[in-house]
PDB file of C-alpha atoms and ligand atoms in Angstrom:
ATOM      1  CA  MET A   1    -229.499  85.632 -18.971  1.00 43.00           C
ATOM      2  CA  SER A   2    -232.457  84.298 -20.928  1.00 47.00           C
ATOM      3  CA  THR A   3    -233.378  80.649 -20.661  1.00 50.00           C
ATOM      4  CA  THR A   4    -235.834  80.531 -23.558  1.00 58.00           C
ATOM      5  CA  ALA A   5    -235.846  77.001 -24.978  1.00 68.00           C
ATOM      6  CA  GLU A   6    -235.348  76.708 -28.715  1.00 75.00           C
ATOM      7  CA  PRO A   7    -238.576  75.549 -30.415  1.00 79.00           C
ATOM      8  CA  GLU A   8    -238.028  72.307 -32.309  1.00 79.00           C
ATOM      9  CA  ALA A   9    -240.085  73.075 -35.409  1.00 85.00           C
ATOM     10  CA  GLU A  10    -237.964  74.114 -38.390  1.00 92.00           C
ATOM     11  CA  LEU A  11    -239.903  76.552 -40.597  1.00 96.00           C
ATOM     12  CA  PHE A  12    -236.901  77.482 -42.749  1.00 96.00           C
ATOM     13  CA  CYS A  13    -235.800  74.600 -44.975  1.00 93.00           C
ATOM     14  CA  PRO A  14    -232.195  73.808 -45.975  1.00 90.00           C
ATOM     15  CA  GLY A  15    -231.203  74.057 -49.620  1.00 89.00           C
ATOM     16  CA  HIS A  16    -231.961  77.779 -49.972  1.00 91.00           C
ATOM     17  CA  ALA A  17    -229.791  80.204 -51.917  1.00 90.00           C
ATOM     18  CA  SER A  18    -227.790  82.056 -49.243  1.00 95.00           C
ATOM     19  CA  CYS A  19    -223.989  82.181 -49.351  1.00 95.00           C
ATOM     20  CA  PRO A  20    -222.271  79.546 -47.153  1.00 96.00           C
ATOM     21  CA  GLY A  21    -221.811  80.912 -43.629  1.00 96.00           C
ATOM     22  CA  CYS A  22    -224.477  83.615 -43.989  1.00 97.00           C
ATOM     23  CA  ALA A  23    -225.555  85.046 -40.619  1.00 98.00           C
ATOM     24  CA  VAL A  24    -228.807  86.361 -42.096  1.00 98.00           C
ATOM     25  CA  ALA A  25    -229.864  82.797 -42.941  1.00 98.00           C
ATOM     26  CA  LEU A  26    -229.156  81.660 -39.372  1.00 97.00           C
ATOM     27  CA  ALA A  27    -231.028  84.639 -37.932  1.00 98.00           C
ATOM     28  CA  VAL A  28    -234.019  83.973 -40.224  1.00 98.00           C
ATOM     29  CA  ARG A  29    -234.043  80.367 -38.996  1.00 97.00           C
ATOM     30  CA  PHE A  30    -234.179  81.471 -35.338  1.00 98.00           C
ATOM     31  CA  VAL A  31    -236.749  84.185 -36.005  1.00 98.00           C
ATOM     32  CA  LEU A  32    -239.075  81.732 -37.791  1.00 98.00           C
ATOM     33  CA  LYS A  33    -238.693  79.241 -34.938  1.00 97.00           C
ATOM     34  CA  GLY A  34    -239.719  81.992 -32.528  1.00 97.00           C
ATOM     35  CA  LEU A  35    -242.623  83.230 -34.636  1.00 97.00           C
ATOM     36  CA  GLY A  36    -244.159  79.778 -35.053  1.00 97.00           C
ATOM     37  CA  PRO A  37    -246.359  78.262 -37.764  1.00 96.00           C
ATOM     38  CA  ARG A  38    -249.304  80.700 -37.501  1.00 97.00           C
ATOM     39  CA  THR A  39    -247.292  83.412 -39.193  1.00 98.00           C
ATOM     40  CA  VAL A  40    -247.564  85.224 -42.509  1.00 98.00           C
ATOM     41  CA  LEU A  41    -244.379  86.862 -43.764  1.00 98.00           C
ATOM     42  CA  VAL A  42    -243.971  90.057 -45.759  1.00 98.00           C
ATOM     43  CA  ILE A  43    -240.589  90.238 -47.488  1.00 98.00           C
ATOM     44  CA  PRO A  44    -239.258  93.069 -49.687  1.00 98.00           C
ATOM     45  CA  PRO A  45    -236.305  92.673 -52.093  1.00 97.00           C
ATOM     46  CA  SER A  46    -233.278  91.523 -50.073  1.00 97.00           C
ATOM     47  CA  CYS A  47    -231.051  88.510 -49.512  1.00 96.00           C
ATOM     48  CA  ILE A  48    -234.006  87.130 -47.513  1.00 97.00           C
ATOM     49  CA  ALA A  49    -236.239  87.314 -50.607  1.00 96.00           C
ATOM     50  CA  VAL A  50    -233.584  85.375 -52.530  1.00 95.00           C
ATOM     51  CA  MET A  51    -233.492  82.760 -49.764  1.00 95.00           C
ATOM     52  CA  ALA A  52    -237.294  82.521 -49.688  1.00 95.00           C
ATOM     53  CA  GLY A  53    -237.080  81.588 -53.364  1.00 89.00           C
ATOM     54  CA  PRO A  54    -239.205  82.302 -56.454  1.00 85.00           C
ATOM     55  CA  LEU A  55    -242.686  80.818 -56.834  1.00 80.00           C
ATOM     56  CA  PRO A  56    -243.632  77.988 -56.930  1.00 85.00           C
ATOM     57  CA  LEU A  57    -240.589  77.154 -54.791  1.00 87.00           C
ATOM     58  CA  SER A  58    -240.152  78.348 -51.214  1.00 92.00           C
ATOM     59  CA  SER A  59    -237.705  77.586 -48.428  1.00 95.00           C
ATOM     60  CA  MET A  60    -240.228  78.764 -45.862  1.00 96.00           C
ATOM     61  CA  GLN A  61    -242.948  76.658 -44.280  1.00 95.00           C
ATOM     62  CA  VAL A  62    -245.289  79.631 -43.770  1.00 97.00           C
ATOM     63  CA  PRO A  63    -247.027  81.852 -46.377  1.00 96.00           C
ATOM     64  CA  VAL A  64    -244.826  84.579 -47.864  1.00 96.00           C
ATOM     65  CA  PHE A  65    -245.971  87.796 -49.520  1.00 96.00           C
ATOM     66  CA  GLN A  66    -243.094  89.326 -51.473  1.00 95.00           C
ATOM     67  CA  THR A  67    -243.708  93.041 -51.758  1.00 97.00           C
ATOM     68  CA  ALA A  68    -241.980  96.141 -53.149  1.00 97.00           C
ATOM     69  CA  PHE A  69    -239.248  97.837 -51.104  1.00 97.00           C
ATOM     70  CA  GLU A  70    -241.426 100.840 -50.294  1.00 97.00           C
ATOM     71  CA  THR A  71    -244.538  98.968 -49.232  1.00 98.00           C
ATOM     72  CA  THR A  72    -243.408  96.381 -46.671  1.00 98.00           C
ATOM     73  CA  ALA A  73    -244.971  98.008 -43.614  1.00 98.00           C
ATOM     74  CA  ALA A  74    -248.076  99.131 -45.544  1.00 98.00           C
ATOM     75  CA  ALA A  75    -248.648  95.590 -46.826  1.00 98.00           C
ATOM     76  CA  ALA A  76    -248.149  94.149 -43.338  1.00 98.00           C
ATOM     77  CA  ALA A  77    -250.583  96.661 -41.838  1.00 98.00           C
ATOM     78  CA  GLY A  78    -253.227  95.724 -44.405  1.00 98.00           C
ATOM     79  CA  LEU A  79    -252.726  91.997 -43.873  1.00 98.00           C
ATOM     80  CA  ALA A  80    -252.913  92.337 -40.079  1.00 98.00           C
ATOM     81  CA  ARG A  81    -256.150  94.340 -40.340  1.00 98.00           C
ATOM     82  CA  ALA A  82    -257.632  91.803 -42.775  1.00 98.00           C
ATOM     83  CA  PHE A  83    -256.840  88.869 -40.486  1.00 98.00           C
ATOM     84  CA  ARG A  84    -258.320  90.729 -37.519  1.00 98.00           C
ATOM     85  CA  ALA A  85    -261.509  91.507 -39.505  1.00 98.00           C
ATOM     86  CA  ARG A  86    -261.818  87.795 -40.311  1.00 98.00           C
ATOM     87  CA  GLY A  87    -261.276  86.869 -36.675  1.00 98.00           C
ATOM     88  CA  GLU A  88    -258.113  84.903 -37.463  1.00 97.00           C
ATOM     89  CA  GLU A  89    -255.213  84.848 -35.018  1.00 96.00           C
ATOM     90  CA  VAL A  90    -252.178  85.195 -37.233  1.00 97.00           C
ATOM     91  CA  THR A  91    -248.840  86.873 -36.556  1.00 98.00           C
ATOM     92  CA  VAL A  92    -247.869  89.144 -39.436  1.00 98.00           C
ATOM     93  CA  ALA A  93    -244.118  89.641 -39.605  1.00 98.00           C
ATOM     94  CA  CYS A  94    -241.925  91.639 -41.963  1.00 98.00           C
ATOM     95  CA  LEU A  95    -238.463  90.270 -42.706  1.00 98.00           C
ATOM     96  CA  ALA A  96    -236.439  93.032 -44.357  1.00 98.00           C
ATOM     97  CA  GLY A  97    -232.844  94.062 -44.917  1.00 98.00           C
ATOM     98  CA  ASP A  98    -231.255  97.343 -43.887  1.00 98.00           C
ATOM     99  CA  GLY A  99    -231.713  98.929 -47.332  1.00 97.00           C
ATOM    100  CA  GLY A 100    -235.412  98.098 -47.219  1.00 98.00           C
ATOM    101  CA  THR A 101    -235.705  99.409 -43.660  1.00 98.00           C
ATOM    102  CA  HIS A 102    -233.294 102.288 -43.048  1.00 98.00           C
ATOM    103  CA  ASP A 103    -233.656 103.694 -46.588  1.00 98.00           C
ATOM    104  CA  ILE A 104    -236.395 102.713 -49.014  1.00 98.00           C
ATOM    105  CA  GLY A 105    -239.070 101.366 -46.677  1.00 98.00           C
ATOM    106  CA  LEU A 106    -238.685 103.916 -43.887  1.00 98.00           C
ATOM    107  CA  GLN A 107    -241.610 106.146 -44.881  1.00 98.00           C
ATOM    108  CA  ALA A 108    -244.176 103.326 -44.760  1.00 98.00           C
ATOM    109  CA  LEU A 109    -242.590 101.931 -41.587  1.00 98.00           C
ATOM    110  CA  SER A 110    -242.736 105.303 -39.832  1.00 98.00           C
ATOM    111  CA  GLY A 111    -246.377 105.782 -40.863  1.00 98.00           C
ATOM    112  CA  ALA A 112    -247.315 102.310 -39.626  1.00 98.00           C
ATOM    113  CA  ALA A 113    -245.446 102.832 -36.338  1.00 98.00           C
ATOM    114  CA  GLU A 114    -247.219 106.159 -35.761  1.00 98.00           C
ATOM    115  CA  ARG A 115    -250.564 104.352 -36.249  1.00 98.00           C
ATOM    116  CA  ASP A 116    -249.273 101.494 -34.035  1.00 98.00           C
ATOM    117  CA  GLU A 117    -250.194  98.909 -36.671  1.00 98.00           C
ATOM    118  CA  ASP A 118    -250.190  95.363 -35.370  1.00 98.00           C
ATOM    119  CA  PHE A 119    -247.144  93.527 -36.746  1.00 98.00           C
ATOM    120  CA  ILE A 120    -243.614  92.459 -35.910  1.00 98.00           C
ATOM    121  CA  TYR A 121    -240.928  93.999 -38.102  1.00 98.00           C
ATOM    122  CA  VAL A 122    -237.480  92.375 -38.138  1.00 98.00           C
ATOM    123  CA  CYS A 123    -234.612  94.198 -39.835  1.00 98.00           C
ATOM    124  CA  PHE A 124    -231.697  91.884 -40.702  1.00 98.00           C
ATOM    125  CA  ASP A 125    -228.873  94.403 -40.916  1.00 98.00           C
ATOM    126  CA  ASN A 126    -225.861  93.361 -43.012  1.00 98.00           C
ATOM    127  CA  GLU A 127    -224.892  97.022 -43.336  1.00 98.00           C
ATOM    128  CA  ALA A 128    -225.181  97.456 -47.128  1.00 98.00           C
ATOM    129  CA  TYR A 129    -227.142  96.386 -50.213  1.00 98.00           C
ATOM    130  CA  GLN A 130    -225.402  93.030 -50.240  1.00 97.00           C
ATOM    131  CA  ASN A 131    -227.497  91.049 -52.706  1.00 94.00           C
ATOM    132  CA  THR A 132    -226.853  93.622 -55.442  1.00 96.00           C
ATOM    133  CA  GLY A 133    -223.091  93.856 -54.860  1.00 96.00           C
ATOM    134  CA  ASN A 134    -222.392  95.629 -51.547  1.00 97.00           C
ATOM    135  CA  GLN A 135    -223.485  99.201 -52.241  1.00 98.00           C
ATOM    136  CA  LYS A 136    -223.660 101.379 -49.110  1.00 98.00           C
ATOM    137  CA  SER A 137    -226.939 101.928 -47.275  1.00 98.00           C
ATOM    138  CA  SER A 138    -227.649 104.367 -44.473  1.00 98.00           C
ATOM    139  CA  ALA A 139    -226.944 101.431 -42.126  1.00 98.00           C
ATOM    140  CA  THR A 140    -223.340 101.208 -43.374  1.00 98.00           C
ATOM    141  CA  PRO A 141    -221.019 102.426 -40.586  1.00 98.00           C
ATOM    142  CA  TRP A 142    -218.633 105.341 -40.919  1.00 98.00           C
ATOM    143  CA  GLY A 143    -215.357 104.284 -42.531  1.00 98.00           C
ATOM    144  CA  ALA A 144    -216.583 100.981 -44.006  1.00 98.00           C
ATOM    145  CA  TRP A 145    -215.522 100.090 -47.540  1.00 98.00           C
ATOM    146  CA  THR A 146    -218.364  99.253 -49.922  1.00 98.00           C
ATOM    147  CA  SER A 147    -218.466  99.130 -53.713  1.00 97.00           C
ATOM    148  CA  SER A 148    -219.998 102.635 -53.705  1.00 97.00           C
ATOM    149  CA  THR A 149    -217.751 104.061 -50.948  1.00 97.00           C
ATOM    150  CA  PRO A 150    -214.279 103.014 -52.140  1.00 96.00           C
ATOM    151  CA  ARG A 151    -212.546 105.351 -49.661  1.00 96.00           C
ATOM    152  CA  GLY A 152    -214.751 104.339 -46.765  1.00 97.00           C
ATOM    153  CA  LYS A 153    -218.201 105.712 -45.956  1.00 98.00           C
ATOM    154  CA  PRO A 154    -217.882 109.368 -44.950  1.00 98.00           C
ATOM    155  CA  THR A 155    -221.065 109.549 -42.847  1.00 98.00           C
ATOM    156  CA  ARG A 156    -222.466 107.767 -39.798  1.00 97.00           C
ATOM    157  CA  LYS A 157    -224.740 104.745 -39.539  1.00 98.00           C
ATOM    158  CA  LYS A 158    -228.390 105.667 -39.031  1.00 98.00           C
ATOM    159  CA  ASP A 159    -229.610 104.659 -35.556  1.00 98.00           C
ATOM    160  CA  ILE A 160    -232.781 102.815 -36.528  1.00 98.00           C
ATOM    161  CA  VAL A 161    -233.676 101.600 -33.023  1.00 98.00           C
ATOM    162  CA  GLU A 162    -233.658 105.164 -31.709  1.00 98.00           C
ATOM    163  CA  ILE A 163    -235.796 106.257 -34.671  1.00 98.00           C
ATOM    164  CA  MET A 164    -238.326 103.503 -33.982  1.00 98.00           C
ATOM    165  CA  ALA A 165    -238.257 104.094 -30.221  1.00 98.00           C
ATOM    166  CA  ALA A 166    -238.991 107.768 -30.867  1.00 98.00           C
ATOM    167  CA  HIS A 167    -242.358 106.655 -32.288  1.00 98.00           C
ATOM    168  CA  ARG A 168    -243.083 105.339 -28.763  1.00 98.00           C
ATOM    169  CA  ILE A 169    -243.938 101.888 -30.138  1.00 98.00           C
ATOM    170  CA  PRO A 170    -244.563  99.155 -27.539  1.00 98.00           C
ATOM    171  CA  TYR A 171    -241.336  97.288 -28.223  1.00 98.00           C
ATOM    172  CA  ALA A 172    -238.009  97.855 -29.966  1.00 98.00           C
ATOM    173  CA  ALA A 173    -234.903  95.732 -29.466  1.00 98.00           C
ATOM    174  CA  THR A 174    -231.518  94.781 -30.837  1.00 98.00           C
ATOM    175  CA  ALA A 175    -230.494  91.150 -31.309  1.00 98.00           C
ATOM    176  CA  CYS A 176    -227.879  88.994 -32.980  1.00 98.00           C
ATOM    177  CA  PRO A 177    -227.836  85.358 -34.184  1.00 98.00           C
ATOM    178  CA  ALA A 178    -224.649  84.736 -32.157  1.00 98.00           C
ATOM    179  CA  TYR A 179    -226.877  85.030 -29.037  1.00 98.00           C
ATOM    180  CA  PRO A 180    -229.811  82.782 -30.020  1.00 98.00           C
ATOM    181  CA  ALA A 181    -231.408  82.563 -26.543  1.00 98.00           C
ATOM    182  CA  ASP A 182    -231.515  86.355 -26.340  1.00 98.00           C
ATOM    183  CA  LEU A 183    -232.931  86.581 -29.877  1.00 98.00           C
ATOM    184  CA  LEU A 184    -235.622  83.962 -29.200  1.00 98.00           C
ATOM    185  CA  ALA A 185    -236.591  85.619 -25.903  1.00 98.00           C
ATOM    186  CA  LYS A 186    -237.076  88.915 -27.745  1.00 98.00           C
ATOM    187  CA  ILE A 187    -239.244  87.339 -30.450  1.00 98.00           C
ATOM    188  CA  GLU A 188    -241.290  85.684 -27.712  1.00 97.00           C
ATOM    189  CA  ARG A 189    -241.627  89.008 -25.881  1.00 97.00           C
ATOM    190  CA  ALA A 190    -242.664  90.779 -29.093  1.00 98.00           C
ATOM    191  CA  ARG A 191    -245.297  88.095 -29.734  1.00 97.00           C
ATOM    192  CA  THR A 192    -246.926  88.690 -26.355  1.00 95.00           C
ATOM    193  CA  LEU A 193    -247.451  92.360 -27.140  1.00 96.00           C
ATOM    194  CA  GLY A 194    -249.707  94.101 -29.661  1.00 96.00           C
ATOM    195  CA  GLY A 195    -249.011  97.061 -31.906  1.00 98.00           C
ATOM    196  CA  THR A 196    -245.837  97.760 -33.843  1.00 98.00           C
ATOM    197  CA  ARG A 197    -242.882  95.756 -32.582  1.00 98.00           C
ATOM    198  CA  PHE A 198    -239.418  96.177 -34.060  1.00 98.00           C
ATOM    199  CA  LEU A 199    -236.257  94.059 -33.898  1.00 98.00           C
ATOM    200  CA  HIS A 200    -232.902  95.156 -35.275  1.00 98.00           C
ATOM    201  CA  VAL A 201    -230.716  92.093 -35.873  1.00 98.00           C
ATOM    202  CA  LEU A 202    -227.036  92.560 -36.769  1.00 98.00           C
ATOM    203  CA  CYS A 203    -225.921  89.939 -39.316  1.00 98.00           C
ATOM    204  CA  PRO A 204    -222.337  89.807 -40.659  1.00 98.00           C
ATOM    205  CA  CYS A 205    -222.156  89.245 -44.433  1.00 98.00           C
ATOM    206  CA  VAL A 206    -219.384  86.965 -45.732  1.00 98.00           C
ATOM    207  CA  PRO A 207    -218.517  88.691 -49.046  1.00 98.00           C
ATOM    208  CA  GLY A 208    -219.616  92.206 -48.075  1.00 98.00           C
ATOM    209  CA  TRP A 209    -217.658  92.373 -44.824  1.00 98.00           C
ATOM    210  CA  GLY A 210    -214.698  90.446 -46.201  1.00 98.00           C
ATOM    211  CA  ILE A 211    -214.722  87.579 -43.700  1.00 98.00           C
ATOM    212  CA  ALA A 212    -214.221  83.832 -43.974  1.00 97.00           C
ATOM    213  CA  ASP A 213    -217.357  81.739 -44.324  1.00 95.00           C
ATOM    214  CA  ASP A 214    -216.834  80.271 -40.842  1.00 97.00           C
ATOM    215  CA  ALA A 215    -216.323  83.680 -39.182  1.00 98.00           C
ATOM    216  CA  SER A 216    -219.805  85.239 -39.127  1.00 98.00           C
ATOM    217  CA  LEU A 217    -220.688  84.386 -35.546  1.00 98.00           C
ATOM    218  CA  ARG A 218    -217.219  85.189 -34.184  1.00 98.00           C
ATOM    219  CA  VAL A 219    -217.427  88.637 -35.801  1.00 98.00           C
ATOM    220  CA  ALA A 220    -221.005  89.081 -34.552  1.00 98.00           C
ATOM    221  CA  ARG A 221    -219.860  88.277 -30.991  1.00 98.00           C
ATOM    222  CA  LEU A 222    -217.049  90.831 -31.294  1.00 98.00           C
ATOM    223  CA  ALA A 223    -219.616  93.469 -32.345  1.00 98.00           C
ATOM    224  CA  VAL A 224    -221.607  92.777 -29.182  1.00 98.00           C
ATOM    225  CA  GLU A 225    -218.717  92.240 -26.752  1.00 98.00           C
ATOM    226  CA  SER A 226    -216.929  95.411 -27.928  1.00 98.00           C
ATOM    227  CA  ARG A 227    -220.162  97.359 -27.133  1.00 98.00           C
ATOM    228  CA  LEU A 228    -220.357  98.496 -30.750  1.00 98.00           C
ATOM    229  CA  PHE A 229    -223.685  96.669 -31.044  1.00 98.00           C
ATOM    230  CA  PRO A 230    -225.103  96.249 -27.537  1.00 98.00           C
ATOM    231  CA  LEU A 231    -228.073  93.973 -26.922  1.00 98.00           C
ATOM    232  CA  TYR A 232    -230.966  95.839 -25.343  1.00 98.00           C
ATOM    233  CA  GLU A 233    -234.675  96.491 -25.546  1.00 98.00           C
ATOM    234  CA  VAL A 234    -236.887  99.572 -25.237  1.00 98.00           C
ATOM    235  CA  ARG A 235    -240.486  99.496 -23.966  1.00 97.00           C
ATOM    236  CA  ASP A 236    -242.816 102.303 -25.051  1.00 96.00           C
ATOM    237  CA  GLY A 237    -239.829 104.288 -26.314  1.00 96.00           C
ATOM    238  CA  LEU A 238    -238.763 105.039 -22.727  1.00 95.00           C
ATOM    239  CA  ARG A 239    -237.715 102.041 -20.683  1.00 96.00           C
ATOM    240  CA  TYR A 240    -234.340 100.665 -21.691  1.00 97.00           C
ATOM    241  CA  THR A 241    -233.047  97.287 -20.523  1.00 97.00           C
ATOM    242  CA  ILE A 242    -229.592  95.973 -21.412  1.00 97.00           C
ATOM    243  CA  THR A 243    -230.105  92.238 -21.946  1.00 98.00           C
ATOM    244  CA  HIS A 244    -226.460  91.150 -22.165  1.00 98.00           C
ATOM    245  CA  GLU A 245    -223.523  92.679 -20.301  1.00 97.00           C
ATOM    246  CA  PRO A 246    -220.666  92.947 -22.823  1.00 98.00           C
ATOM    247  CA  VAL A 247    -217.086  92.213 -21.855  1.00 97.00           C
ATOM    248  CA  GLY A 248    -215.792  95.419 -23.432  1.00 97.00           C
ATOM    249  CA  VAL A 249    -213.117  94.088 -25.811  1.00 98.00           C
ATOM    250  CA  PRO A 250    -211.311  96.785 -27.840  1.00 98.00           C
ATOM    251  CA  VAL A 251    -213.284  97.686 -30.953  1.00 98.00           C
ATOM    252  CA  LYS A 252    -210.037  97.224 -32.934  1.00 98.00           C
ATOM    253  CA  GLU A 253    -210.483  93.446 -32.568  1.00 98.00           C
ATOM    254  CA  TYR A 254    -213.859  93.682 -34.292  1.00 98.00           C
ATOM    255  CA  LEU A 255    -212.623  96.010 -37.043  1.00 98.00           C
ATOM    256  CA  SER A 256    -209.424  94.088 -37.817  1.00 98.00           C
ATOM    257  CA  ALA A 257    -211.428  90.874 -38.350  1.00 98.00           C
ATOM    258  CA  GLN A 258    -212.973  92.370 -41.521  1.00 98.00           C
ATOM    259  CA  ALA A 259    -211.448  93.339 -44.872  1.00 98.00           C
ATOM    260  CA  ARG A 260    -213.865  96.275 -45.290  1.00 98.00           C
ATOM    261  CA  TYR A 261    -211.987  98.153 -42.518  1.00 98.00           C
ATOM    262  CA  ARG A 262    -208.482  97.207 -43.649  1.00 97.00           C
ATOM    263  CA  HIS A 263    -207.682 100.766 -44.813  1.00 98.00           C
ATOM    264  CA  LEU A 264    -208.459 102.428 -41.454  1.00 98.00           C
ATOM    265  CA  THR A 265    -205.653 104.369 -39.767  1.00 98.00           C
ATOM    266  CA  ASP A 266    -204.901 104.145 -36.027  1.00 98.00           C
ATOM    267  CA  GLU A 267    -206.484 107.579 -35.628  1.00 98.00           C
ATOM    268  CA  ALA A 268    -209.687 106.445 -37.371  1.00 98.00           C
ATOM    269  CA  ILE A 269    -209.868 103.393 -35.096  1.00 98.00           C
ATOM    270  CA  ARG A 270    -209.345 105.621 -32.058  1.00 98.00           C
ATOM    271  CA  GLN A 271    -212.264 107.816 -33.182  1.00 98.00           C
ATOM    272  CA  ILE A 272    -214.509 104.777 -33.636  1.00 98.00           C
ATOM    273  CA  GLN A 273    -213.558 103.526 -30.151  1.00 98.00           C
ATOM    274  CA  GLU A 274    -214.425 106.950 -28.717  1.00 98.00           C
ATOM    275  CA  ASP A 275    -217.767 106.888 -30.512  1.00 98.00           C
ATOM    276  CA  VAL A 276    -218.515 103.369 -29.224  1.00 98.00           C
ATOM    277  CA  ASP A 277    -217.604 104.378 -25.644  1.00 98.00           C
ATOM    278  CA  GLN A 278    -219.899 107.410 -25.833  1.00 98.00           C
ATOM    279  CA  GLY A 279    -222.743 105.324 -27.270  1.00 98.00           C
ATOM    280  CA  TRP A 280    -222.379 102.759 -24.486  1.00 98.00           C
ATOM    281  CA  ALA A 281    -222.353 105.460 -21.786  1.00 98.00           C
ATOM    282  CA  ARG A 282    -225.524 106.963 -23.324  1.00 98.00           C
ATOM    283  CA  LEU A 283    -227.234 103.565 -23.322  1.00 98.00           C
ATOM    284  CA  VAL A 284    -226.269 102.811 -19.711  1.00 97.00           C
ATOM    285  CA  GLY A 285    -227.576 106.246 -18.730  1.00 97.00           C
ATOM    286  CA  ARG A 286    -230.913 105.556 -20.417  1.00 96.00           C
ATOM    287  CA  ALA A 287    -231.181 102.125 -18.804  1.00 96.00           C
ATOM    288  CA  ARG A 288    -230.612 103.741 -15.386  1.00 94.00           C
ATOM    289  CA  ALA A 289    -232.934 106.686 -15.992  1.00 92.00           C
ATOM    290  CA  LEU A 290    -236.159 104.689 -15.723  1.00 80.00           C
ATOM    291  CA  PRO A 291    -236.217 101.375 -13.859  1.00 68.00           C
ATOM    292  CA  PRO A 292    -237.028  98.369 -16.033  1.00 63.00           C
ATOM    293  CA  ARG A 293    -240.570  97.132 -15.583  1.00 63.00           C
ATOM    294  CA  ALA A 294    -241.575  93.482 -15.597  1.00 54.00           C
ATOM    295  CA  PHE A 295    -242.876  92.455 -19.003  1.00 50.00           C
ATOM    296  CA  ALA A 296    -246.457  91.261 -19.044  1.00 44.00           C
TER     297      ALA A 296
HETATM  298  S1  SF4 B   1    -224.585  88.392 -49.665  1.00 63.94           S
HETATM  299 FE1  SF4 B   1    -224.199  88.358 -47.440  1.00 63.94          FE
HETATM  300  S2  SF4 B   1    -226.213  88.572 -46.454  1.00 63.94           S
HETATM  301 FE2  SF4 B   1    -226.549  87.996 -48.628  1.00 63.94          FE
HETATM  302  S3  SF4 B   1    -226.743  85.766 -48.630  1.00 63.94           S
HETATM  303 FE3  SF4 B   1    -224.564  86.234 -48.981  1.00 63.94          FE
HETATM  304  S4  SF4 B   1    -223.591  86.258 -46.910  1.00 63.94           S
HETATM  305 FE4  SF4 B   1    -225.819  86.377 -46.656  1.00 63.94          FE
END
């Protein structure tokens, strides 16, 4: 278990425009604490952009460059190169949603990862286009109700960590604001490395997932403890380390906590459980295949 102490500095101010109980807002707070004050953010359209606020107002105590959906990684690559040319030590970090990462920004992100551009990219995954009314993204899981999949999404969730790991980038990891020490340790680890570093952070959405505004972290814990969203990291696309051993609660407990899965039949839930079990077995196999190496 990680023992990373939580940095005291608050770089994300209260009074921003997130919904009450938003897990993205909490995750952004932890990520900014981990990144520290010598950070420049690149933010595409998303709930995070709404929270950052329109000029001249900002909820963030570091510079923010709000960019187009498609250009997040390209803008970050350019900024990182410019700071390096000027001899300035600045962490460039992208804070994007799943629509901006899995869908619209993927081309620029893949290109930047192939070139091993020097930035940290954090995807806050609330599993749909939530700030425009809960339309499905390619991060929406199979079976989930959204406003554009009224019978449940008929296709699978895109596995973005595997896609990024396949680029053989130095660091890719999953995280969750319900496990802040684990999240902070991963940001710290990413900061010690160079090149393209990627974090995939699962963040329950109050209106989109149909949960109470005090339920985000409970639902997030169920995602992790049911092994539906395991916490792990991948070095150089090859070395997998599971960073939290989940209890293995039935996935039904996670699904039944959310209105977006209310229509699922017992058979559909059984299929999801089977899928989760297979995914966990695959991950354990990968973690055993190559021994974890001490991080520099
Ligand atoms: S729509 Fe969802 S992700 Fe966006 S601010 Fe509200 S709770 Fe957070």
